[in-house]
PDB file of C-alpha atoms in Angstrom:
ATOM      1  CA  UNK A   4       0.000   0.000   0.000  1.00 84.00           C
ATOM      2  CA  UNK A   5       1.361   3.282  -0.967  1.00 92.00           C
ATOM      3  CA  UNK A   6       0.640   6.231   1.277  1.00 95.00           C
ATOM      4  CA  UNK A   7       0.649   9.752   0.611  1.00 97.00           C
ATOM      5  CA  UNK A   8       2.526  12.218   3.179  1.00 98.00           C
ATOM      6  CA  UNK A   9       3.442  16.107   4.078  1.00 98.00           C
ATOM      7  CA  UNK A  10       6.284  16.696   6.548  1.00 98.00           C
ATOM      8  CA  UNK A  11       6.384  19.713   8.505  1.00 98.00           C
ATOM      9  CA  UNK A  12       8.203  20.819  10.730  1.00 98.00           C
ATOM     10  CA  UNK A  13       7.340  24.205  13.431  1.00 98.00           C
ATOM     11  CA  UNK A  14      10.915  25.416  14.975  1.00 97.00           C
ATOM     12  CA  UNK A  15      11.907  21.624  14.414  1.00 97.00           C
ATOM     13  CA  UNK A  16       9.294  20.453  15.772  1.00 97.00           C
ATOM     14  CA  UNK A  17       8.834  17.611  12.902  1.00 98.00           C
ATOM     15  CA  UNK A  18       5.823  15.298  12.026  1.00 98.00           C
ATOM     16  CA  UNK A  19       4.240  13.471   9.685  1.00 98.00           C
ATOM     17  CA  UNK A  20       1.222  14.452   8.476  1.00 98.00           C
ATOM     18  CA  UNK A  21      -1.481  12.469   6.573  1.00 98.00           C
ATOM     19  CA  UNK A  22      -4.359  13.751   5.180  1.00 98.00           C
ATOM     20  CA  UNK A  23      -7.495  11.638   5.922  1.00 97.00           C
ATOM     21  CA  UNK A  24     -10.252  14.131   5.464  1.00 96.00           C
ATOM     22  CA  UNK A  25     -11.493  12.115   2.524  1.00 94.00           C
ATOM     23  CA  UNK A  26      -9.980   8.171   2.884  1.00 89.00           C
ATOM     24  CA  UNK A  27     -11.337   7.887   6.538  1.00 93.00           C
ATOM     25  CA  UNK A  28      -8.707   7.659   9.895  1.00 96.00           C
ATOM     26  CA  UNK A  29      -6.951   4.919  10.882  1.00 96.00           C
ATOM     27  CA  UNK A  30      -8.322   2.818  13.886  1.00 97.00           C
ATOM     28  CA  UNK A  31      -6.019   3.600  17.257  1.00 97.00           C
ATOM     29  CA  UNK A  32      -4.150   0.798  16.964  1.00 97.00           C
ATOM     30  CA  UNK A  33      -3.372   1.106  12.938  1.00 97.00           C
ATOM     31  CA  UNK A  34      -2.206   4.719  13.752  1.00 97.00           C
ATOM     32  CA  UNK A  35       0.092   3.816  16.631  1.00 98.00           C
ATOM     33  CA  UNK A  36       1.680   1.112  14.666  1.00 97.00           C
ATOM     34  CA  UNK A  37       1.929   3.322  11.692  1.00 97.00           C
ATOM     35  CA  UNK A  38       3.837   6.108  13.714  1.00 98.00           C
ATOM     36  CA  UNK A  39       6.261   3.920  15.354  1.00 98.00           C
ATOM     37  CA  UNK A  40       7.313   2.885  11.624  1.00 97.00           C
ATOM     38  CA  UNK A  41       7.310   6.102   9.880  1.00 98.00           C
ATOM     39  CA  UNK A  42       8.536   7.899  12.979  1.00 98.00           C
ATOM     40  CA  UNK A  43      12.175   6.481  12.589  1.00 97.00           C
ATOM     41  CA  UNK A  44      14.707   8.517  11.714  1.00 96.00           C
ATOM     42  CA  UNK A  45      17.114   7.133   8.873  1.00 95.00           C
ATOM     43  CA  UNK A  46      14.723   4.222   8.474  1.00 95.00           C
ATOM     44  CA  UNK A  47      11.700   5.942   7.549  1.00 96.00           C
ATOM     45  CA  UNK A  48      10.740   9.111   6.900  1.00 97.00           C
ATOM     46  CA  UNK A  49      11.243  10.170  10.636  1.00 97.00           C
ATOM     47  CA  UNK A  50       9.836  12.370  12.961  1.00 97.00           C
ATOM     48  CA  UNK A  51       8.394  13.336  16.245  1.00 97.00           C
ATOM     49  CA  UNK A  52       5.570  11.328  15.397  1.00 98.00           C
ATOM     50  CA  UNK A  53       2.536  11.136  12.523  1.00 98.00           C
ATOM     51  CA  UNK A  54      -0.481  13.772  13.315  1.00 98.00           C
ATOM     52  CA  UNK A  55      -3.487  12.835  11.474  1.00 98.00           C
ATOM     53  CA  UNK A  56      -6.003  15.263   9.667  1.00 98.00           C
ATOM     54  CA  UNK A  57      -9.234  14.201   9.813  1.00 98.00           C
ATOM     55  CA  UNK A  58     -13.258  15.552   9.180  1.00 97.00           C
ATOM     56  CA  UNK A  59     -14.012  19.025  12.052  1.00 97.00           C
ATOM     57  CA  UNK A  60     -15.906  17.213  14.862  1.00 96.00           C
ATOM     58  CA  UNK A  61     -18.106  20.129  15.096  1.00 92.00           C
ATOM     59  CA  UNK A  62     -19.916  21.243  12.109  1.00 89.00           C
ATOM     60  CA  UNK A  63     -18.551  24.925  11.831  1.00 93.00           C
ATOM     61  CA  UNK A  64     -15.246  23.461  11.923  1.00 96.00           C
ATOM     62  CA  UNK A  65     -12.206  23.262   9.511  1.00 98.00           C
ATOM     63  CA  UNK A  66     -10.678  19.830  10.341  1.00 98.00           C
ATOM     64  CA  UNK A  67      -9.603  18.005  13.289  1.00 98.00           C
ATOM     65  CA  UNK A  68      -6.765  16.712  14.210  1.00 98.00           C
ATOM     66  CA  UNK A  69      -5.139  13.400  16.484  1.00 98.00           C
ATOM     67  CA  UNK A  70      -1.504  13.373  18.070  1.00 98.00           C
ATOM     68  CA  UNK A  71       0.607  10.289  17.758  1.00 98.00           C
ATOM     69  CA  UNK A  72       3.628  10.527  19.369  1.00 97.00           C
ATOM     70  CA  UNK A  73       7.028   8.464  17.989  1.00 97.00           C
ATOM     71  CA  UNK A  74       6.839   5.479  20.427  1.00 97.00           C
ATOM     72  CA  UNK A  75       2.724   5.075  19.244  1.00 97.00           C
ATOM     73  CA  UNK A  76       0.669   6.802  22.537  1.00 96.00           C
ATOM     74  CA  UNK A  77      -1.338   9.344  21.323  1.00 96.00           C
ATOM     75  CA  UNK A  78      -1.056  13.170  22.587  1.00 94.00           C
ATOM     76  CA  UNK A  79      -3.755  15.889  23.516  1.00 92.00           C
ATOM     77  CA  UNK A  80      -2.326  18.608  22.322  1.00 95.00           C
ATOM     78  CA  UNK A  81       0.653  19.975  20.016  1.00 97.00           C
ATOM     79  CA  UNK A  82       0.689  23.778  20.058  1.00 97.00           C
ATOM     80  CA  UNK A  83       3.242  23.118  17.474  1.00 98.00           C
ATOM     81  CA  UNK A  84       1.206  20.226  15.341  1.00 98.00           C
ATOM     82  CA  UNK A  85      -2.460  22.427  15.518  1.00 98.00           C
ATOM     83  CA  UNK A  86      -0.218  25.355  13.709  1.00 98.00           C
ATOM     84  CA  UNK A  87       1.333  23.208  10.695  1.00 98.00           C
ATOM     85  CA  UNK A  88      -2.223  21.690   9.955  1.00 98.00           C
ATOM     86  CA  UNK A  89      -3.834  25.366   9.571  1.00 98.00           C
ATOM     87  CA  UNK A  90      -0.924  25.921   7.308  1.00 98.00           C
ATOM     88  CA  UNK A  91      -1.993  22.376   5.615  1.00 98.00           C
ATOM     89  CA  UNK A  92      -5.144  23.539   5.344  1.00 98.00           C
ATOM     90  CA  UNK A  93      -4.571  27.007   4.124  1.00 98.00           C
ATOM     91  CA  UNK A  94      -2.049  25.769   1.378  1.00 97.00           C
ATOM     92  CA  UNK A  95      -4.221  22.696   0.090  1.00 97.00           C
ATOM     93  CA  UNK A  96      -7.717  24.911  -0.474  1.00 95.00           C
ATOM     94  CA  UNK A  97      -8.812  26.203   2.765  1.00 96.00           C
ATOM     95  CA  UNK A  98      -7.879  30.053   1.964  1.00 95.00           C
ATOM     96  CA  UNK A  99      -8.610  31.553   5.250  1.00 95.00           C
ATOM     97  CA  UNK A 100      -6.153  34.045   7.563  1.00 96.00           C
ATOM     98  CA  UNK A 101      -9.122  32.065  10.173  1.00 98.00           C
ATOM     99  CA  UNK A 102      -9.129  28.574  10.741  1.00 98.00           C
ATOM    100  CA  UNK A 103     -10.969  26.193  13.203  1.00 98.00           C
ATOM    101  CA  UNK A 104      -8.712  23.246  14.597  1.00 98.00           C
ATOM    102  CA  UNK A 105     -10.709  20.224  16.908  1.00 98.00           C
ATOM    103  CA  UNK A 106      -8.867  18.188  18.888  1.00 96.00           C
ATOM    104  CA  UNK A 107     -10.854  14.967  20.734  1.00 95.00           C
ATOM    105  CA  UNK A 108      -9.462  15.780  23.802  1.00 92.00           C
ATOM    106  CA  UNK A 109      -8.308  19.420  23.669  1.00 93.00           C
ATOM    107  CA  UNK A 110     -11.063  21.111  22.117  1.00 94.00           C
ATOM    108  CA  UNK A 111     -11.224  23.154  19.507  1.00 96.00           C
ATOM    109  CA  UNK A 112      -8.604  25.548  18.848  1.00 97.00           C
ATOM    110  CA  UNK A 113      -8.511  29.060  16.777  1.00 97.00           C
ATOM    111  CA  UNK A 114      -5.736  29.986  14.796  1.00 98.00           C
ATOM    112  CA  UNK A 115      -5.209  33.289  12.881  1.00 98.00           C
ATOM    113  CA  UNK A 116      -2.840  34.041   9.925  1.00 98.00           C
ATOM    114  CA  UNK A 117      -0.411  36.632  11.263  1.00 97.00           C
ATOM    115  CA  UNK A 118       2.528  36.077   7.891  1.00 97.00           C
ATOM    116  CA  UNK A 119       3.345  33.998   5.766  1.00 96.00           C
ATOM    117  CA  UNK A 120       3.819  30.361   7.412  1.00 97.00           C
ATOM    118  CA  UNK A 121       3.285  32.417  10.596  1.00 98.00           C
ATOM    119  CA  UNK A 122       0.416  30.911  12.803  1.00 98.00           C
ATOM    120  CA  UNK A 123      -1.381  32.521  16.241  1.00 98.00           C
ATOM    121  CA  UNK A 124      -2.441  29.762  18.157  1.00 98.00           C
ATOM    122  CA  UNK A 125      -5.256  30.514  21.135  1.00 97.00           C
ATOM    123  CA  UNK A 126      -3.825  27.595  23.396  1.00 96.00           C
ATOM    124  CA  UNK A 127      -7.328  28.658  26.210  1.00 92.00           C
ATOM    125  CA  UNK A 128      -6.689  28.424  29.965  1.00 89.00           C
ATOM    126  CA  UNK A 129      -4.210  27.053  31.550  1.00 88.00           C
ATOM    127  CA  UNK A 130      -4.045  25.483  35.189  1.00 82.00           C
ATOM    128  CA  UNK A 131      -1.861  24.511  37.644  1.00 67.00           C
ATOM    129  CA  UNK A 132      -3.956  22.363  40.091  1.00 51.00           C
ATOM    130  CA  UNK A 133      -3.268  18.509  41.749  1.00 40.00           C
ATOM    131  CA  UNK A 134      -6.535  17.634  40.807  1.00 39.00           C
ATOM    132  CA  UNK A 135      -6.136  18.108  36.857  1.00 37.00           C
ATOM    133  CA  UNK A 136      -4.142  15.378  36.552  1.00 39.00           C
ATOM    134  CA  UNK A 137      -3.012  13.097  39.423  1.00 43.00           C
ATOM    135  CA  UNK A 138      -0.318  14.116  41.007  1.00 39.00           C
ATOM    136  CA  UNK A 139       0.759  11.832  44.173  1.00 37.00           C
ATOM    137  CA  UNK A 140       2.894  12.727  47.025  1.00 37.00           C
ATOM    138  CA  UNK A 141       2.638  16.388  45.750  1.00 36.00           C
ATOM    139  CA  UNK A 142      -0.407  17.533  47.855  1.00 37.00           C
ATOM    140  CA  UNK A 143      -3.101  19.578  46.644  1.00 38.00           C
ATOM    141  CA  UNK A 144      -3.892  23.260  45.656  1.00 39.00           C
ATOM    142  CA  UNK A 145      -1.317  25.036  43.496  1.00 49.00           C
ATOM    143  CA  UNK A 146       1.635  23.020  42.123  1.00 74.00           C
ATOM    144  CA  UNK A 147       4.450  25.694  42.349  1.00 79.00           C
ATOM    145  CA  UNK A 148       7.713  25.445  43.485  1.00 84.00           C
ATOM    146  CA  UNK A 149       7.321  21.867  44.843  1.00 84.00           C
ATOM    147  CA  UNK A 150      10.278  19.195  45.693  1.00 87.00           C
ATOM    148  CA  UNK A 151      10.695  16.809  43.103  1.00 89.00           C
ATOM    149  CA  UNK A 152      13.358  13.792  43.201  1.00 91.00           C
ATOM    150  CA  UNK A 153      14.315  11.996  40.380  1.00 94.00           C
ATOM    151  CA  UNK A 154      17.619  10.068  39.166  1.00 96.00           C
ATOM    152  CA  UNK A 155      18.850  10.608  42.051  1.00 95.00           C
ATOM    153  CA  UNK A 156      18.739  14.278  41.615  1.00 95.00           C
ATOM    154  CA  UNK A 157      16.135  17.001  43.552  1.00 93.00           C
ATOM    155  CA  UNK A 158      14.504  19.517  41.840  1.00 93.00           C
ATOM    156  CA  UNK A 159      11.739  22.512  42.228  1.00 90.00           C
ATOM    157  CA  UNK A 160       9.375  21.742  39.935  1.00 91.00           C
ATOM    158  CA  UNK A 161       6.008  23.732  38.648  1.00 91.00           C
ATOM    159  CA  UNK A 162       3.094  21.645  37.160  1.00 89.00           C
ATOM    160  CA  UNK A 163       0.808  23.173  34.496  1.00 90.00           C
ATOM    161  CA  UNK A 164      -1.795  22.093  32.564  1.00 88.00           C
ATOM    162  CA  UNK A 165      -2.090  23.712  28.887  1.00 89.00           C
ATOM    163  CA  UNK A 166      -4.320  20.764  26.873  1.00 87.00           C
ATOM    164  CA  UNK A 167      -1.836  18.198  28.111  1.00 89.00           C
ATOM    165  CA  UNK A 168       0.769  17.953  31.744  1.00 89.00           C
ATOM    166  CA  UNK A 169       3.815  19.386  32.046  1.00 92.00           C
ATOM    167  CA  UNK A 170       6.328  19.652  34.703  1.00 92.00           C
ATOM    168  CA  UNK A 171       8.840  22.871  34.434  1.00 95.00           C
ATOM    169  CA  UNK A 172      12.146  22.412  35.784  1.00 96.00           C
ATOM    170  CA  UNK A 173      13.655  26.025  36.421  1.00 95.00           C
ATOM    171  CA  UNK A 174      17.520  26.099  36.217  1.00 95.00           C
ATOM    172  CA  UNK A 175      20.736  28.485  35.883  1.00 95.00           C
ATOM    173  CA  UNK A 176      21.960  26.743  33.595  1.00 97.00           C
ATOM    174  CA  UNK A 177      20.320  24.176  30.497  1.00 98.00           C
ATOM    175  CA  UNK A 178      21.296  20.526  30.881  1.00 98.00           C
ATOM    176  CA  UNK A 179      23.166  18.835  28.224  1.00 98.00           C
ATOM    177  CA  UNK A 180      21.844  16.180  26.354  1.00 97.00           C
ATOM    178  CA  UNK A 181      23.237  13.705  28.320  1.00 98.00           C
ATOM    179  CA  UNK A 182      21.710  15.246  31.409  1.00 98.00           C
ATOM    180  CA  UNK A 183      18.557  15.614  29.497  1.00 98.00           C
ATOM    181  CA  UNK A 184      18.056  12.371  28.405  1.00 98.00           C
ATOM    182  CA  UNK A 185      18.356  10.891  31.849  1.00 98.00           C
ATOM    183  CA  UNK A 186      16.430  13.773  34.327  1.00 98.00           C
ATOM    184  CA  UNK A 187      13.872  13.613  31.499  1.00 98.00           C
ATOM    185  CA  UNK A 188      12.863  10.533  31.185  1.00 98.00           C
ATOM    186  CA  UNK A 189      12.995  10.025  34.820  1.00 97.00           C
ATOM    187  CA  UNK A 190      10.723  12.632  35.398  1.00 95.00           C
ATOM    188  CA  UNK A 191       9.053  11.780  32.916  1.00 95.00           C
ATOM    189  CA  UNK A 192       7.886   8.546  34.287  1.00 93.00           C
ATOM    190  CA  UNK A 193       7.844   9.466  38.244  1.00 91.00           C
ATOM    191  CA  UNK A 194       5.297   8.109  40.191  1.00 87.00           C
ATOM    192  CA  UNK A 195       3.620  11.212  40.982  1.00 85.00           C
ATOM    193  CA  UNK A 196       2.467  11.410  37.225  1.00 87.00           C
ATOM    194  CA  UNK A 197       0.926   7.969  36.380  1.00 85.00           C
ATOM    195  CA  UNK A 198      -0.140   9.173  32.977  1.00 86.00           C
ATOM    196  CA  UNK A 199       3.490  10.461  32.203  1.00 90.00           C
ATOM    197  CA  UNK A 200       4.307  13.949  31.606  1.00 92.00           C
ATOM    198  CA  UNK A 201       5.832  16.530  29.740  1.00 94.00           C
ATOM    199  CA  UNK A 202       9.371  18.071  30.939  1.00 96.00           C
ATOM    200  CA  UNK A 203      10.689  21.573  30.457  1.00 97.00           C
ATOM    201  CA  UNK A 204      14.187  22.598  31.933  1.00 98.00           C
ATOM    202  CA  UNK A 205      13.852  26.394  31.693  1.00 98.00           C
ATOM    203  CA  UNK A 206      16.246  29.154  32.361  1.00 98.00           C
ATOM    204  CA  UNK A 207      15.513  33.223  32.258  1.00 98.00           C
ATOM    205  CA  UNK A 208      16.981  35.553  30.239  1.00 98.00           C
ATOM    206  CA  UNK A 209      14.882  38.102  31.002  1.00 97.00           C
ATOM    207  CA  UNK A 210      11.329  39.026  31.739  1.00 96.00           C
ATOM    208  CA  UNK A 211      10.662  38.445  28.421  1.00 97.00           C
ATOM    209  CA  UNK A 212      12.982  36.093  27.312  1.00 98.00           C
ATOM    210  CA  UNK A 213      13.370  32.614  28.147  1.00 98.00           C
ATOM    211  CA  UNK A 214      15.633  29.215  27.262  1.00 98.00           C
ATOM    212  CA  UNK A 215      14.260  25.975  27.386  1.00 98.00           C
ATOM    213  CA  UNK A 216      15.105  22.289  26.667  1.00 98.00           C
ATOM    214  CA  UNK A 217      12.548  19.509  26.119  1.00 98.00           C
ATOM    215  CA  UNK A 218      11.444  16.309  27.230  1.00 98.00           C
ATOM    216  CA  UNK A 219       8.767  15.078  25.820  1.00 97.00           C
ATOM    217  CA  UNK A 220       6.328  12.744  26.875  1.00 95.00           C
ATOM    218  CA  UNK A 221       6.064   9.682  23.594  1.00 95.00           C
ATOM    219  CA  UNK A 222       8.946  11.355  21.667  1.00 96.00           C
ATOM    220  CA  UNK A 223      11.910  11.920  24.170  1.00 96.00           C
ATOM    221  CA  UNK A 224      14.144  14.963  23.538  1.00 97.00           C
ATOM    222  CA  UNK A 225      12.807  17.179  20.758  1.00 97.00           C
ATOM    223  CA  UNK A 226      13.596  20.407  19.149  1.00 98.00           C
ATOM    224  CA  UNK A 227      10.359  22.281  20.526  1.00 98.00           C
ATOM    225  CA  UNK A 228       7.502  22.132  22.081  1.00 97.00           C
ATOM    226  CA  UNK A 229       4.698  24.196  21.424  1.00 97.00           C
ATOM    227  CA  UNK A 230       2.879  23.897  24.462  1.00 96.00           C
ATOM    228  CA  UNK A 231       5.834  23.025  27.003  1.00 96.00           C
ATOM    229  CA  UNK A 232       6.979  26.827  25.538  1.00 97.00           C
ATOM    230  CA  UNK A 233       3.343  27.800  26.568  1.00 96.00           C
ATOM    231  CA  UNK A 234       3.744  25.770  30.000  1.00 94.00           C
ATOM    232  CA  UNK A 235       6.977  27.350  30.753  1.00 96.00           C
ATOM    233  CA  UNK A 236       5.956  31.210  30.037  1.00 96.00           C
ATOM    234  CA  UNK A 237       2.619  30.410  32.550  1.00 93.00           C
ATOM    235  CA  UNK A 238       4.784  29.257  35.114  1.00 93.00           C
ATOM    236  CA  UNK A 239       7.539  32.234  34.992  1.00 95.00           C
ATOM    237  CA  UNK A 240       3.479  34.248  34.780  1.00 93.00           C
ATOM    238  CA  UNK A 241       2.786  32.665  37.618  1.00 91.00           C
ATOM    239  CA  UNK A 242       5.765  33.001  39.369  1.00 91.00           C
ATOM    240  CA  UNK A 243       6.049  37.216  38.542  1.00 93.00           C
ATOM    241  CA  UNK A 244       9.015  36.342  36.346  1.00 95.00           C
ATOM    242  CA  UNK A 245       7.371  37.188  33.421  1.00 96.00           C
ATOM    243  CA  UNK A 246       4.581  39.343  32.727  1.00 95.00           C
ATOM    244  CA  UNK A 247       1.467  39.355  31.450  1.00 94.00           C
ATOM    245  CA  UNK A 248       0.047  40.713  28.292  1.00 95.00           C
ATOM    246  CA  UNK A 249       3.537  41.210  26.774  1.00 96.00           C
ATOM    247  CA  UNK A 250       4.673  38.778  24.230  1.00 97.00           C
ATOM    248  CA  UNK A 251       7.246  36.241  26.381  1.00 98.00           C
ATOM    249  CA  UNK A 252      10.029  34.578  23.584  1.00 98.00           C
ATOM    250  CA  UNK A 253      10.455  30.908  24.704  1.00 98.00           C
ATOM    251  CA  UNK A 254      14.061  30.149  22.434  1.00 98.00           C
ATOM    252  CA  UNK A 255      14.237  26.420  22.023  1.00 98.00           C
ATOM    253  CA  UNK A 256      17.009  24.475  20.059  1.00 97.00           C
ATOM    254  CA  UNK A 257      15.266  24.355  17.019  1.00 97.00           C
ATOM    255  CA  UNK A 258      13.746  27.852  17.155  1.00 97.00           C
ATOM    256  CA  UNK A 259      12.257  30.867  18.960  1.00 98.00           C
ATOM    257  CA  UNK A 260       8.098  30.940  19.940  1.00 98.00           C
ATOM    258  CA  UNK A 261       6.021  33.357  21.180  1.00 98.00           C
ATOM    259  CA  UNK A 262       3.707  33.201  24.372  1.00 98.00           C
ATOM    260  CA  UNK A 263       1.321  35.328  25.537  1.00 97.00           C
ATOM    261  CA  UNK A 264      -0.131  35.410  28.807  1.00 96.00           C
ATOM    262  CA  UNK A 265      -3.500  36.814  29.272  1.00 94.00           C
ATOM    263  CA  UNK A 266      -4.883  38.204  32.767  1.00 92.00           C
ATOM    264  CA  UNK A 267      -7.234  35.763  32.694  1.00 91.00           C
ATOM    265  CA  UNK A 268      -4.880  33.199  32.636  1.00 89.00           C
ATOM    266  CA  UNK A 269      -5.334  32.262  28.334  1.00 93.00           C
ATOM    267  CA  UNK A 270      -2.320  31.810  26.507  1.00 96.00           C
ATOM    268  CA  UNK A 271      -1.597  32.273  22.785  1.00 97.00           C
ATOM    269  CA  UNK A 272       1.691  30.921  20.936  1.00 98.00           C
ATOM    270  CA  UNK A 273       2.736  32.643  17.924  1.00 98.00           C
ATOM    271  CA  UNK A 274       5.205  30.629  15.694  1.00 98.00           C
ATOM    272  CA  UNK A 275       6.768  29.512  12.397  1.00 97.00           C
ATOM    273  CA  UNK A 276       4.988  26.440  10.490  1.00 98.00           C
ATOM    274  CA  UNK A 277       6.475  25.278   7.254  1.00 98.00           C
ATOM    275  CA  UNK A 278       6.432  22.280   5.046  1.00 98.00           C
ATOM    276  CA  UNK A 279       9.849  20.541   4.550  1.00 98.00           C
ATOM    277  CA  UNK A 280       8.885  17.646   1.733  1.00 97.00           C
ATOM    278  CA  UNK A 281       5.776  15.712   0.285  1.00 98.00           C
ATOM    279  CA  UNK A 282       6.471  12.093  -0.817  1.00 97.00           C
ATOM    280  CA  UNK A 283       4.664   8.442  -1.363  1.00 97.00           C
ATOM    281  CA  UNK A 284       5.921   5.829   1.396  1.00 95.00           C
ATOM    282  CA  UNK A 285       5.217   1.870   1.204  1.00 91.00           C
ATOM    283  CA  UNK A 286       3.486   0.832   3.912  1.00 88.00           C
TER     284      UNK A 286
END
C-alpha cells in the first residue's frame, strides 16, 4: 500500500502528516503502529511522530486533528502540530487568515494568519492544580515550586496544565543532552504522574525572554515544544518572572516561539509552520 505524506516541521518540531479528510482515519491501533514505523529517523521518513487530519468534529469546523507521538501513545495537544495543519489547510484549499482546529481531547482551537507560514495559536486556559491530573505525594492546591526527586537528583518543579501535563524544571543553567536524556525521562515517568508527563528545563533571560530544553512525553528529547513553551511562560506568569500581556520569547534548540499570557490566565503561541517535503511511502 502506498501512502501519501506532508512533513512539517514548526521550529523543528517535525511530524508526519497524513491527510485523511477524505480516505477515513486509521483505527487507534493502525495509527500507533503506523507512527512507530514512519517515525524512525534514517529508516523511515522520521519524525516526532505522525499527526493525522481528519473531518471538524463540530460542524462549523475546519478539520480536526489526532496526536501520535514516535513510540505510538497518542497526545492531547501539540501547540506546534495544531499550527502546521492550519498551514496544511490554508495551502491545500482552505484560503482563510481564520481557521478552526478540533482536537478529541483538547477542544477546539482558533488559529489566525499573522505572515506567511506564521500561525497565532489561542492555546485557552491554563491550570496549575493537583486535581487536573493526578499528582501523588505532591499535595493539593497550586503546584508551584514543589520538591521533586528523580535520578537521584532534587529539583523545584512547577506543574501546568495547557491541553496536556507538564512539569517545568527552572535552572541556571540548560542541561546537556546527556543530562537531558536521563532527568527527562525520569521525570518523565515518576510516580507522581501515572499518565506520564511533559518536561521543560527552563532558564531566564529576562522578563521576556526565556531558554528551554525539552522532554517530551512519547517522543523523548525534541527540538520544541509548542505547548511546554506555553507551560513554561505560565509558570515564569505565575511566578512574577514574566509578565502578562507582553509577548514572552520561549528560544528552544530548534527555534524561537512566542507566548502570551492573558490576565485571565489564556495563553496564545505565535510561531513559524512550514512544510519541509511531500512524498509516497510503502506501507
Amino acid at each position: 500500500m502506498k501512502l501519501h505524506f506532508t512533513k512539517m516541521q514548526a521550529a523543528g518540531n517535525d511530524y508526519v502528516y497524513l491527510d485523511c479528510r477524505a480516505g477515513g482515519l486509521p483505527t487507534r491501533k493502525e495509527a500507533a503502529a503506523l507512527t512507530v514505523r514512519l517515525s524512525r529517523r534514517r529508516f523511515s521518513v522520521g519524525g516526532d511522530g505522525i499527526i493525522l487530519i481528519g473531518p471538524p468534529l463540530l460542524a462549523d469546523g475546519d478539520a480536526a486533528m489526532y496526536i501520535y507521538n514516535a513510540d505510538g501513545s497518542e497526545g492531547a495537544m501539540c501547540g506546534n502540530g495544531v499550527r502546521c495543519v492550519a498551514e496544511y489547510l490554508y495551502t491545500h484549499g482552505v484560503r482563510r487568515g481564520c481557521i478552526q482546529i478540533d482536537t478529541p481531547q483538547a477542544g477546539r482551537k482558533t488559529l489566525h494568519r499573522v505572515a506567511p507560514q506564521v500561525w497565532q495559536a489561542g492555546m485557552g486556559h491554563f491550570t496549575a492544580r493537583a486535581d487536573v491530573f493526578p499528582a501523588v505525594g505532591l499535595g493539593r492546591g497550586l503546584l508551584l515550586g514543589c520538591p521533586l526527586t528523580a535520578a537521584g537528583k532534587s529539583f523545584t518543579v512547577d506543574c501546568i496544565h495547557v491541553g496536556n501535563p507538564h512539569c517545568v524544571v527552572s535552572c541556571e543553567t540548560l542541561p546537556t543532552a546527556a543530562q537531558l536524556a536521563v532527568w527527562g525521562a525520569a521525570i518523565e515517568k515518576h510516580p507522581a504522574f501515572p499518565a506520564g508527563v511533559n518536561v521543560e528545563f527552563v532558564r531566564v533571560v529576562s522578563p521576556g525572554c526565556l531558554q528551554a530544553s525539552v522532554w517530551e512525553r512519547g517522543s523523548g528529547a525534541t527540538l520544541a515544544c509548542g505547548t511546554g513553551a506555553c507551560a513554561a511562560a505560565a509558570a515564569m506568569a505565575l511566578r512574577g518572572v514574566c509578565k502578562r500581556g507582553t509577548p514572552i520569547a520561549v528560544q528552544l534548540p530548534g527555534g524561537t516561539l512566542t507566548v502570551g499570557v492573558g490576565e485571565d490566565d489564556t495563553l496564545t503561541l505565535t510561531g513559524p509552520a512550514e512544510t519541509v517535503f511531500e512524498g509516497v511511502v510503502e506501507v
